[in-house]
Every structure is written in C-alpha cells, then in structure tokens.
Amino acid sequence: MAENIHLEIVTPEKSVVSEDAKIVMAPGTLGEFGVLSGHTPFMTSLKVGAVRYVDTSGKERFVFVSGGFAEALPDRVTILAESAERRRDIDIDRAKAAQKRAEERLARERDEEIDYTRAKAALMRAILRIRLAETRSI
Ligand code: ATP
C-alpha cells in the first residue's frame, strides 16, 4: 500500500493544516499538480485557488490559499501561503462583502486613489472563496 505524505499549510498568522494525506493537489502557477509519497523534490509558486487532499480516512479536503509557495519532498509537502483557510472555515458573508467592496472600487474609473491591481486581487480571492465554499470546486 502507498505510504502517506505529510502536509503542512502555514500562513504568517497560523498553522492551518498539519496532517498526513494520501495525496495532495495544489494550484501551481504552471498548473495544478499532485504529490504522492516518494515524489521527486521540487518547489513552485502557487496561484490563488484550492489545495485539495485526501486524508488518511479517505475523505477529500479543501483548503483555500491566496497564493504562496509549495515545497514537495519525498515524505512531505509544505505550503507557505499569504492567507489560507479550510473550506468549512470560509465565511461566505465576509467574502461577499469583500467582493462588493472590490467591485465598487473597480467600477470607479481613473480614480487616482484606487489601487486597481490590489482591488482585482481582492476580487479574485473573494470570488474563489465563495465558489469553493458553495460548490467545492474552483
Ligand atoms: P477581507 O477584505 O475580508 O479581509 P481579504 O481577501 O483581504 O478579505 P486576506 O488578506 O486574504 O483577506 O486574509 C486575511 C485573514 O482573514 C486570513 O487569516 C484569512 O484566512 C482570513 N479571511 C479572509 N477572508 C475570509 C473569509 N471569507 N472567511 C474566512 N476567513 C477569511
């Protein structure tokens, strides 16, 4: 039987996941990748999206990550994310409020006070949080 791989997901604020998994899938900037125990070591940056893993009981788990880095070693995957939360901890109302704020900022044309890049990134985080919380897939 295949061995488990240890998954760590940490942010500057907290440890979000620290447990063994059968497989880990993550949104690399070059595309989604999957890691099983014994994988060749590599590092990659991550897009905003969902880390999915199958826990040792066989249940599929979802964790929102707002970009960051992943390091895969033969026996572990470490994900350093700017922010991350398990699917069940996503506050949909908060994400909807963030979406509305970002959309209102982006709707104001040529306003020097507005950082459009930042507003677009906030909008993307909000939309993907809502999608993950409501549908499990992003
Ligand atoms: P907001 O404007 O609502 O703070 P944001 O996208 O700017 O949203 P982040 O900077 O990504 O927030 O995250 C800041 C902290 O708040 C992190 O700890 C993150 O896990 C948490 N967080 C942000 N939005 C949500 C949410 N909708 N549900 C649960 N936790 C959230």
GROMACS .gro file of N, CA and C and ligand atoms in nm:
model
  445
    1MET      N    1   0.083  -0.119   0.000
    1MET     CA    2   0.000   0.000   0.000
    1MET      C    3   0.087   0.126   0.000
    2ALA      N    4   0.043   0.229  -0.072
    2ALA     CA    5   0.123   0.351  -0.079
    2ALA      C    6   0.131   0.417   0.058
    3GLU      N    7   0.245   0.481   0.086
    3GLU     CA    8   0.261   0.549   0.214
    3GLU      C    9   0.195   0.686   0.210
    4ASN      N   10   0.168   0.739   0.327
    4ASN     CA   11   0.111   0.873   0.334
    4ASN      C   12   0.220   0.978   0.320
    5ILE      N   13   0.176   1.099   0.292
    5ILE     CA   14   0.268   1.212   0.283
    5ILE      C   15   0.220   1.316   0.384
    6HIS      N   16   0.315   1.384   0.448
    6HIS     CA   17   0.274   1.482   0.550
    6HIS      C   18   0.250   1.618   0.484
    7LEU      N   19   0.136   1.679   0.517
    7LEU     CA   20   0.101   1.809   0.460
    7LEU      C   21   0.101   1.916   0.569
    8GLU      N   22   0.174   2.023   0.541
    8GLU     CA   23   0.173   2.141   0.629
    8GLU      C   24   0.128   2.259   0.546
    9ILE      N   25   0.028   2.331   0.592
    9ILE     CA   26  -0.011   2.458   0.529
    9ILE      C   27  -0.002   2.564   0.637
   10VAL      N   28   0.088   2.660   0.616
   10VAL     CA   29   0.108   2.765   0.717
   10VAL      C   30   0.097   2.902   0.653
   11THR      N   31   0.050   2.999   0.733
   11THR     CA   32   0.045   3.139   0.690
   11THR      C   33   0.130   3.218   0.790
   12PRO      N   34   0.153   3.346   0.764
   12PRO     CA   35   0.228   3.424   0.863
   12PRO      C   36   0.156   3.427   0.998
   13GLU      N   37   0.025   3.399   0.998
   13GLU     CA   38  -0.053   3.407   1.122
   13GLU      C   39  -0.065   3.275   1.197
   14LYS      N   40  -0.075   3.165   1.121
   14LYS     CA   41  -0.110   3.040   1.189
   14LYS      C   42  -0.077   2.915   1.106
   15SER      N   43  -0.084   2.801   1.175
   15SER     CA   44  -0.076   2.673   1.104
   15SER      C   45  -0.220   2.633   1.072
   16VAL      N   46  -0.248   2.610   0.945
   16VAL     CA   47  -0.387   2.580   0.904
   16VAL      C   48  -0.408   2.429   0.892
   17VAL      N   49  -0.308   2.359   0.841
   17VAL     CA   50  -0.316   2.213   0.829
   17VAL      C   51  -0.182   2.154   0.868
   18SER      N   52  -0.187   2.048   0.947
   18SER     CA   53  -0.067   1.970   0.978
   18SER      C   54  -0.113   1.827   0.996
   19GLU      N   55  -0.118   1.753   0.889
   19GLU     CA   56  -0.167   1.615   0.899
   19GLU      C   57  -0.118   1.530   0.781
   20ASP      N   58  -0.132   1.400   0.795
   20ASP     CA   59  -0.092   1.310   0.688
   20ASP      C   60  -0.202   1.300   0.583
   21ALA      N   61  -0.161   1.280   0.458
   21ALA     CA   62  -0.257   1.270   0.348
   21ALA      C   63  -0.213   1.158   0.256
   22LYS      N   64  -0.310   1.107   0.180
   22LYS     CA   65  -0.277   1.004   0.081
   22LYS      C   66  -0.224   1.069  -0.046
   23ILE      N   67  -0.279   1.187  -0.080
   23ILE     CA   68  -0.236   1.262  -0.198
   23ILE      C   69  -0.270   1.409  -0.174
   24VAL      N   70  -0.186   1.496  -0.228
   24VAL     CA   71  -0.209   1.641  -0.215
   24VAL      C   72  -0.209   1.700  -0.356
   25MET      N   73  -0.308   1.784  -0.385
   25MET     CA   74  -0.312   1.854  -0.514
   25MET      C   75  -0.315   2.004  -0.487
   26ALA      N   76  -0.237   2.078  -0.564
   26ALA     CA   77  -0.226   2.221  -0.536
   26ALA      C   78  -0.219   2.301  -0.666
   27PRO      N   79  -0.264   2.429  -0.660
   27PRO     CA   80  -0.269   2.513  -0.781
   27PRO      C   81  -0.137   2.584  -0.809
   28GLY      N   82  -0.042   2.515  -0.871
   28GLY     CA   83   0.086   2.578  -0.907
   28GLY      C   84   0.065   2.685  -1.013
   29THR      N   85   0.155   2.781  -1.017
   29THR     CA   86   0.140   2.886  -1.120
   29THR      C   87   0.155   2.828  -1.261
   30LEU      N   88   0.220   2.712  -1.273
   30LEU     CA   89   0.233   2.649  -1.405
   30LEU      C   90   0.126   2.542  -1.427
   31GLY      N   91   0.032   2.532  -1.334
   31GLY     CA   92  -0.075   2.434  -1.348
   31GLY      C   93  -0.091   2.353  -1.220
   32GLU      N   94  -0.206   2.289  -1.206
   32GLU     CA   95  -0.230   2.210  -1.086
   32GLU      C   96  -0.137   2.089  -1.086
   33PHE      N   97  -0.087   2.053  -0.967
   33PHE     CA   98  -0.002   1.935  -0.958
   33PHE      C   99  -0.047   1.848  -0.841
   34GLY      N  100  -0.013   1.721  -0.851
   34GLY     CA  101  -0.044   1.627  -0.745
   34GLY      C  102   0.084   1.567  -0.690
   35VAL      N  103   0.086   1.543  -0.558
   35VAL     CA  104   0.205   1.487  -0.495
   35VAL      C  105   0.167   1.363  -0.414
   36LEU      N  106   0.237   1.255  -0.442
   36LEU     CA  107   0.224   1.132  -0.365
   36LEU      C  108   0.354   1.111  -0.289
   37SER      N  109   0.351   1.026  -0.189
   37SER     CA  110   0.473   0.991  -0.117
   37SER      C  111   0.580   0.941  -0.216
   38GLY      N  112   0.704   0.986  -0.196
   38GLY     CA  113   0.814   0.941  -0.283
   38GLY      C  114   0.837   1.030  -0.403
   39HIS      N  115   0.763   1.141  -0.408
   39HIS     CA  116   0.776   1.234  -0.522
   39HIS      C  117   0.917   1.295  -0.527
   40THR      N  118   0.961   1.323  -0.648
   40THR     CA  119   1.088   1.395  -0.666
   40THR      C  120   1.075   1.535  -0.605
   41PRO      N  121   1.175   1.583  -0.532
   41PRO     CA  122   1.165   1.716  -0.471
   41PRO      C  123   1.149   1.827  -0.575
   42PHE      N  124   1.064   1.923  -0.545
   42PHE     CA  125   1.053   2.042  -0.629
   42PHE      C  126   0.989   2.155  -0.550
   43MET      N  127   1.004   2.274  -0.605
   43MET     CA  128   0.942   2.393  -0.544
   43MET      C  129   0.867   2.466  -0.651
   44THR      N  130   0.756   2.530  -0.613
   44THR     CA  131   0.682   2.611  -0.710
   44THR      C  132   0.606   2.722  -0.638
   45SER      N  133   0.577   2.827  -0.711
   45SER     CA  134   0.486   2.929  -0.657
   45SER      C  135   0.344   2.881  -0.684
   46LEU      N  136   0.250   2.939  -0.609
   46LEU     CA  137   0.110   2.897  -0.619
   46LEU      C  138   0.022   3.012  -0.663
   47LYS      N  139  -0.084   2.977  -0.733
   47LYS     CA  140  -0.188   3.074  -0.768
   47LYS      C  141  -0.289   3.077  -0.654
   48VAL      N  142  -0.374   3.177  -0.655
   48VAL     CA  143  -0.487   3.175  -0.565
   48VAL      C  144  -0.578   3.060  -0.610
   49GLY      N  145  -0.625   2.980  -0.514
   49GLY     CA  146  -0.707   2.865  -0.551
   49GLY      C  147  -0.725   2.769  -0.434
   50ALA      N  148  -0.746   2.642  -0.467
   50ALA     CA  149  -0.773   2.543  -0.362
   50ALA      C  150  -0.664   2.437  -0.360
   51VAL      N  151  -0.616   2.407  -0.238
   51VAL     CA  152  -0.535   2.286  -0.217
   51VAL      C  153  -0.635   2.178  -0.181
   52ARG      N  154  -0.625   2.063  -0.247
   52ARG     CA  155  -0.713   1.951  -0.216
   52ARG      C  156  -0.626   1.837  -0.167
   53TYR      N  157  -0.674   1.764  -0.071
   53TYR     CA  158  -0.600   1.646  -0.031
   53TYR      C  159  -0.698   1.539   0.018
   54VAL      N  160  -0.651   1.416   0.015
   54VAL     CA  161  -0.731   1.305   0.066
   54VAL      C  162  -0.668   1.267   0.200
   55ASP      N  163  -0.748   1.277   0.306
   55ASP     CA  164  -0.692   1.249   0.439
   55ASP      C  165  -0.678   1.098   0.460
   56THR      N  166  -0.624   1.060   0.574
   56THR     CA  167  -0.591   0.917   0.594
   56THR      C  168  -0.717   0.830   0.603
   57SER      N  169  -0.834   0.894   0.628
   57SER     CA  170  -0.958   0.814   0.631
   57SER      C  171  -1.021   0.806   0.492
   58GLY      N  172  -0.959   0.874   0.393
   58GLY     CA  173  -1.012   0.867   0.256
   58GLY      C  174  -1.102   0.982   0.219
   59LYS      N  175  -1.120   1.079   0.312
   59LYS     CA  176  -1.208   1.193   0.282
   59LYS      C  177  -1.132   1.301   0.207
   60GLU      N  178  -1.199   1.362   0.107
   60GLU     CA  179  -1.136   1.470   0.031
   60GLU      C  180  -1.154   1.600   0.108
   61ARG      N  181  -1.047   1.676   0.123
   61ARG     CA  182  -1.050   1.802   0.199
   61ARG      C  183  -1.006   1.916   0.109
   62PHE      N  184  -1.058   2.035   0.136
   62PHE     CA  185  -1.031   2.152   0.053
   62PHE      C  186  -0.984   2.267   0.140
   63VAL      N  187  -0.880   2.335   0.095
   63VAL     CA  188  -0.828   2.450   0.170
   63VAL      C  189  -0.803   2.564   0.072
   64PHE      N  190  -0.864   2.679   0.099
   64PHE     CA  191  -0.840   2.796   0.014
   64PHE      C  192  -0.699   2.849   0.043
   65VAL      N  193  -0.624   2.883  -0.062
   65VAL     CA  194  -0.494   2.951  -0.044
   65VAL      C  195  -0.489   3.072  -0.137
   66SER      N  196  -0.436   3.182  -0.085
   66SER     CA  197  -0.434   3.304  -0.167
   66SER      C  198  -0.298   3.323  -0.232
   67GLY      N  199  -0.243   3.214  -0.286
   67GLY     CA  200  -0.110   3.220  -0.346
   67GLY      C  201  -0.003   3.193  -0.242
   68GLY      N  202   0.121   3.178  -0.285
   68GLY     CA  203   0.232   3.147  -0.193
   68GLY      C  204   0.329   3.053  -0.261
   69PHE      N  205   0.389   2.964  -0.181
   69PHE     CA  206   0.488   2.870  -0.232
   69PHE      C  207   0.463   2.731  -0.178
   70ALA      N  208   0.501   2.631  -0.259
   70ALA     CA  209   0.493   2.493  -0.213
   70ALA      C  210   0.629   2.428  -0.232
   71GLU      N  211   0.667   2.350  -0.133
   71GLU     CA  212   0.789   2.268  -0.145
   71GLU      C  213   0.748   2.124  -0.125
   72ALA      N  214   0.777   2.041  -0.226
   72ALA     CA  215   0.747   1.899  -0.213
   72ALA      C  216   0.877   1.823  -0.191
   73LEU      N  217   0.879   1.739  -0.088
   73LEU     CA  218   0.990   1.648  -0.060
   73LEU      C  219   0.932   1.507  -0.065
   74PRO      N  220   1.012   1.403  -0.068
   74PRO     CA  221   0.955   1.268  -0.083
   74PRO      C  222   0.850   1.233   0.024
   75ASP      N  223   0.866   1.288   0.146
   75ASP     CA  224   0.773   1.249   0.253
   75ASP      C  225   0.684   1.362   0.303
   76ARG      N  226   0.696   1.483   0.243
   76ARG     CA  227   0.614   1.594   0.292
   76ARG      C  228   0.593   1.703   0.189
   77VAL      N  229   0.482   1.775   0.205
   77VAL     CA  230   0.455   1.894   0.124
   77VAL      C  231   0.435   2.008   0.222
   78THR      N  232   0.510   2.116   0.201
   78THR     CA  233   0.494   2.234   0.286
   78THR      C  234   0.444   2.347   0.199
   79ILE      N  235   0.334   2.409   0.243
   79ILE     CA  236   0.276   2.520   0.168
   79ILE      C  237   0.280   2.644   0.256
   80LEU      N  238   0.346   2.747   0.205
   80LEU     CA  239   0.352   2.876   0.274
   80LEU      C  240   0.259   2.968   0.197
   81ALA      N  241   0.151   3.009   0.260
   81ALA     CA  242   0.051   3.089   0.189
   81ALA      C  243   0.035   3.223   0.257
   82GLU      N  244  -0.003   3.324   0.178
   82GLU     CA  245  -0.026   3.455   0.238
   82GLU      C  246  -0.146   3.447   0.331
   83SER      N  247  -0.252   3.382   0.285
   83SER     CA  248  -0.364   3.350   0.373
   83SER      C  249  -0.423   3.218   0.328
   84ALA      N  250  -0.484   3.148   0.422
   84ALA     CA  251  -0.540   3.017   0.392
   84ALA      C  252  -0.647   2.984   0.494
   85GLU      N  253  -0.752   2.917   0.451
   85GLU     CA  254  -0.847   2.865   0.548
   85GLU      C  255  -0.914   2.741   0.492
   86ARG      N  256  -0.947   2.650   0.581
   86ARG     CA  257  -1.019   2.529   0.540
   86ARG      C  258  -1.155   2.569   0.485
   87ARG      N  259  -1.206   2.488   0.394
   87ARG     CA  260  -1.333   2.519   0.329
   87ARG      C  261  -1.442   2.548   0.432
   88ARG      N  262  -1.448   2.467   0.537
   88ARG     CA  263  -1.556   2.485   0.636
   88ARG      C  264  -1.539   2.613   0.717
   89ASP      N  265  -1.421   2.675   0.713
   89ASP     CA  266  -1.399   2.800   0.789
   89ASP      C  267  -1.420   2.924   0.704
   90ILE      N  268  -1.454   2.906   0.578
   90ILE     CA  269  -1.477   3.024   0.493
   90ILE      C  270  -1.607   3.091   0.534
   91ASP      N  271  -1.599   3.220   0.559
   91ASP     CA  272  -1.716   3.299   0.596
   91ASP      C  273  -1.770   3.359   0.465
   92ILE      N  274  -1.879   3.303   0.416
   92ILE     CA  275  -1.930   3.345   0.284
   92ILE      C  276  -1.975   3.491   0.286
   93ASP      N  277  -2.039   3.533   0.394
   93ASP     CA  278  -2.086   3.673   0.400
   93ASP      C  279  -1.967   3.769   0.394
   94ARG      N  280  -1.861   3.732   0.463
   94ARG     CA  281  -1.741   3.817   0.460
   94ARG      C  282  -1.684   3.823   0.319
   95ALA      N  283  -1.679   3.708   0.252
   95ALA     CA  284  -1.626   3.706   0.115
   95ALA      C  285  -1.717   3.786   0.022
   96LYS      N  286  -1.849   3.779   0.043
   96LYS     CA  287  -1.941   3.856  -0.042
   96LYS      C  288  -1.923   4.006  -0.019
   97ALA      N  289  -1.899   4.043   0.106
   97ALA     CA  290  -1.874   4.185   0.135
   97ALA      C  291  -1.744   4.230   0.070
   98ALA      N  292  -1.642   4.144   0.072
   98ALA     CA  293  -1.513   4.177   0.008
   98ALA      C  294  -1.531   4.189  -0.143
   99GLN      N  295  -1.613   4.100  -0.199
   99GLN     CA  296  -1.640   4.105  -0.343
   99GLN      C  297  -1.706   4.239  -0.380
  100LYS      N  298  -1.804   4.278  -0.299
  100LYS     CA  299  -1.879   4.402  -0.329
  100LYS      C  300  -1.784   4.523  -0.320
  101ARG      N  301  -1.703   4.525  -0.214
  101ARG     CA  302  -1.607   4.635  -0.198
  101ARG      C  303  -1.515   4.646  -0.319
  102ALA      N  304  -1.461   4.530  -0.359
  102ALA     CA  305  -1.366   4.530  -0.472
  102ALA      C  306  -1.436   4.573  -0.600
  103GLU      N  307  -1.557   4.524  -0.622
  103GLU     CA  308  -1.630   4.561  -0.745
  103GLU      C  309  -1.659   4.710  -0.748
  104GLU      N  310  -1.694   4.766  -0.632
  104GLU     CA  311  -1.722   4.911  -0.628
  104GLU      C  312  -1.596   4.991  -0.659
  105ARG      N  313  -1.482   4.943  -0.607
  105ARG     CA  314  -1.356   5.015  -0.635
  105ARG      C  315  -1.324   5.008  -0.783
  106LEU      N  316  -1.339   4.888  -0.840
  106LEU     CA  317  -1.304   4.871  -0.982
  106LEU      C  318  -1.398   4.947  -1.074
  107ALA      N  319  -1.520   4.974  -1.026
  107ALA     CA  320  -1.618   5.045  -1.110
  107ALA      C  321  -1.586   5.194  -1.120
  108ARG      N  322  -1.507   5.244  -1.026
  108ARG     CA  323  -1.471   5.388  -1.030
  108ARG      C  324  -1.357   5.407  -1.129
  109GLU      N  325  -1.386   5.473  -1.236
  109GLU     CA  326  -1.286   5.483  -1.344
  109GLU      C  327  -1.183   5.593  -1.317
  110ARG      N  328  -1.060   5.563  -1.348
  110ARG     CA  329  -0.949   5.658  -1.339
  110ARG      C  330  -0.950   5.740  -1.211
  111ASP      N  331  -0.965   5.671  -1.100
  111ASP     CA  332  -0.960   5.737  -0.969
  111ASP      C  333  -0.820   5.713  -0.913
  112GLU      N  334  -0.744   5.821  -0.895
  112GLU     CA  335  -0.604   5.804  -0.853
  112GLU      C  336  -0.590   5.741  -0.714
  113GLU      N  337  -0.695   5.748  -0.637
  113GLU     CA  338  -0.692   5.690  -0.502
  113GLU      C  339  -0.697   5.537  -0.505
  114ILE      N  340  -0.739   5.483  -0.619
  114ILE     CA  341  -0.765   5.338  -0.623
  114ILE      C  342  -0.645   5.261  -0.676
  115ASP      N  343  -0.609   5.157  -0.603
  115ASP     CA  344  -0.506   5.064  -0.650
  115ASP      C  345  -0.582   4.951  -0.720
  116TYR      N  346  -0.591   4.960  -0.853
  116TYR     CA  347  -0.674   4.865  -0.929
  116TYR      C  348  -0.619   4.722  -0.921
  117THR      N  349  -0.486   4.711  -0.920
  117THR     CA  350  -0.427   4.577  -0.912
  117THR      C  351  -0.465   4.509  -0.781
  118ARG      N  352  -0.460   4.588  -0.674
  118ARG     CA  353  -0.495   4.534  -0.542
  118ARG      C  354  -0.645   4.497  -0.538
  119ALA      N  355  -0.727   4.584  -0.596
  119ALA     CA  356  -0.872   4.556  -0.596
  119ALA      C  357  -0.903   4.430  -0.678
  120LYS      N  358  -0.832   4.412  -0.790
  120LYS     CA  359  -0.855   4.293  -0.873
  120LYS      C  360  -0.816   4.166  -0.797
  121ALA      N  361  -0.703   4.174  -0.725
  121ALA     CA  362  -0.658   4.058  -0.648
  121ALA      C  363  -0.758   4.026  -0.536
  122ALA      N  364  -0.811   4.131  -0.472
  122ALA     CA  365  -0.910   4.109  -0.364
  122ALA      C  366  -1.037   4.048  -0.422
  123LEU      N  367  -1.075   4.094  -0.541
  123LEU     CA  368  -1.196   4.040  -0.606
  123LEU      C  369  -1.176   3.891  -0.638
  124MET      N  370  -1.059   3.858  -0.689
  124MET     CA  371  -1.029   3.718  -0.723
  124MET      C  372  -1.035   3.630  -0.597
  125ARG      N  373  -0.975   3.677  -0.487
  125ARG     CA  374  -0.980   3.599  -0.362
  125ARG      C  375  -1.125   3.578  -0.320
  126ALA      N  376  -1.203   3.686  -0.324
  126ALA     CA  377  -1.342   3.677  -0.277
  126ALA      C  378  -1.422   3.579  -0.363
  127ILE      N  379  -1.408   3.590  -0.496
  127ILE     CA  380  -1.487   3.503  -0.586
  127ILE      C  381  -1.448   3.356  -0.564
  128LEU      N  382  -1.318   3.330  -0.552
  128LEU     CA  383  -1.275   3.191  -0.537
  128LEU      C  384  -1.313   3.135  -0.400
  129ARG      N  385  -1.313   3.220  -0.296
  129ARG     CA  386  -1.360   3.173  -0.165
  129ARG      C  387  -1.507   3.134  -0.172
  130ILE      N  388  -1.586   3.219  -0.237
  130ILE     CA  389  -1.731   3.192  -0.247
  130ILE      C  390  -1.753   3.064  -0.326
  131ARG      N  391  -1.682   3.053  -0.438
  131ARG     CA  392  -1.700   2.935  -0.522
  131ARG      C  393  -1.662   2.807  -0.448
  132LEU      N  394  -1.551   2.813  -0.375
  132LEU     CA  395  -1.508   2.693  -0.302
  132LEU      C  396  -1.608   2.660  -0.192
  133ALA      N  397  -1.653   2.762  -0.119
  133ALA     CA  398  -1.747   2.736  -0.008
  133ALA      C  399  -1.880   2.683  -0.060
  134GLU      N  400  -1.922   2.731  -0.176
  134GLU     CA  401  -2.055   2.694  -0.225
  134GLU      C  402  -2.056   2.569  -0.312
  135THR      N  403  -1.946   2.542  -0.382
  135THR     CA  404  -1.951   2.432  -0.479
  135THR      C  405  -1.840   2.328  -0.461
  136ARG      N  406  -1.745   2.355  -0.377
  136ARG     CA  407  -1.631   2.263  -0.356
  136ARG      C  408  -1.530   2.264  -0.469
  137SER      N  409  -1.559   2.331  -0.581
  137SER     CA  410  -1.459   2.328  -0.688
  137SER      C  411  -1.429   2.470  -0.734
  138ILE      N  412  -1.305   2.498  -0.763
  138ILE     CA  413  -1.269   2.629  -0.818
  138ILE      C  414  -1.164   2.610  -0.925
  139ATP     P1  415  -1.115   4.072   0.372
  139ATP     O1  416  -1.121   4.202   0.295
  139ATP     O2  417  -1.250   4.018   0.408
  139ATP     O3  418  -1.017   4.076   0.488
  139ATP     P2  419  -0.907   3.952   0.214
  139ATP     O4  420  -0.913   3.871   0.089
  139ATP     O5  421  -0.839   4.085   0.202
  139ATP     O6  422  -1.056   3.964   0.270
  139ATP     P3  423  -0.691   3.806   0.327
  139ATP     O7  424  -0.590   3.915   0.333
  139ATP     O8  425  -0.680   3.704   0.218
  139ATP     O9  426  -0.839   3.869   0.331
  139ATP    O10  427  -0.693   3.726   0.467
  139ATP     C1  428  -0.676   3.789   0.593
  139ATP     C2  429  -0.716   3.690   0.702
  139ATP    O11  430  -0.858   3.674   0.705
  139ATP     C3  431  -0.661   3.549   0.681
  139ATP    O12  432  -0.637   3.492   0.808
  139ATP     C4  433  -0.775   3.475   0.611
  139ATP    O13  434  -0.771   3.336   0.638
  139ATP     C5  435  -0.897   3.540   0.676
  139ATP     N1  436  -1.012   3.551   0.584
  139ATP     C6  437  -1.029   3.641   0.485
  139ATP     N2  438  -1.148   3.625   0.425
  139ATP     C7  439  -1.208   3.520   0.487
  139ATP     C8  440  -1.335   3.455   0.473
  139ATP     N3  441  -1.424   3.493   0.380
  139ATP     N4  442  -1.363   3.353   0.555
  139ATP     C9  443  -1.276   3.314   0.649
  139ATP     N5  444  -1.156   3.371   0.670
  139ATP    C10  445  -1.121   3.473   0.590
   0.00000   0.00000   0.00000
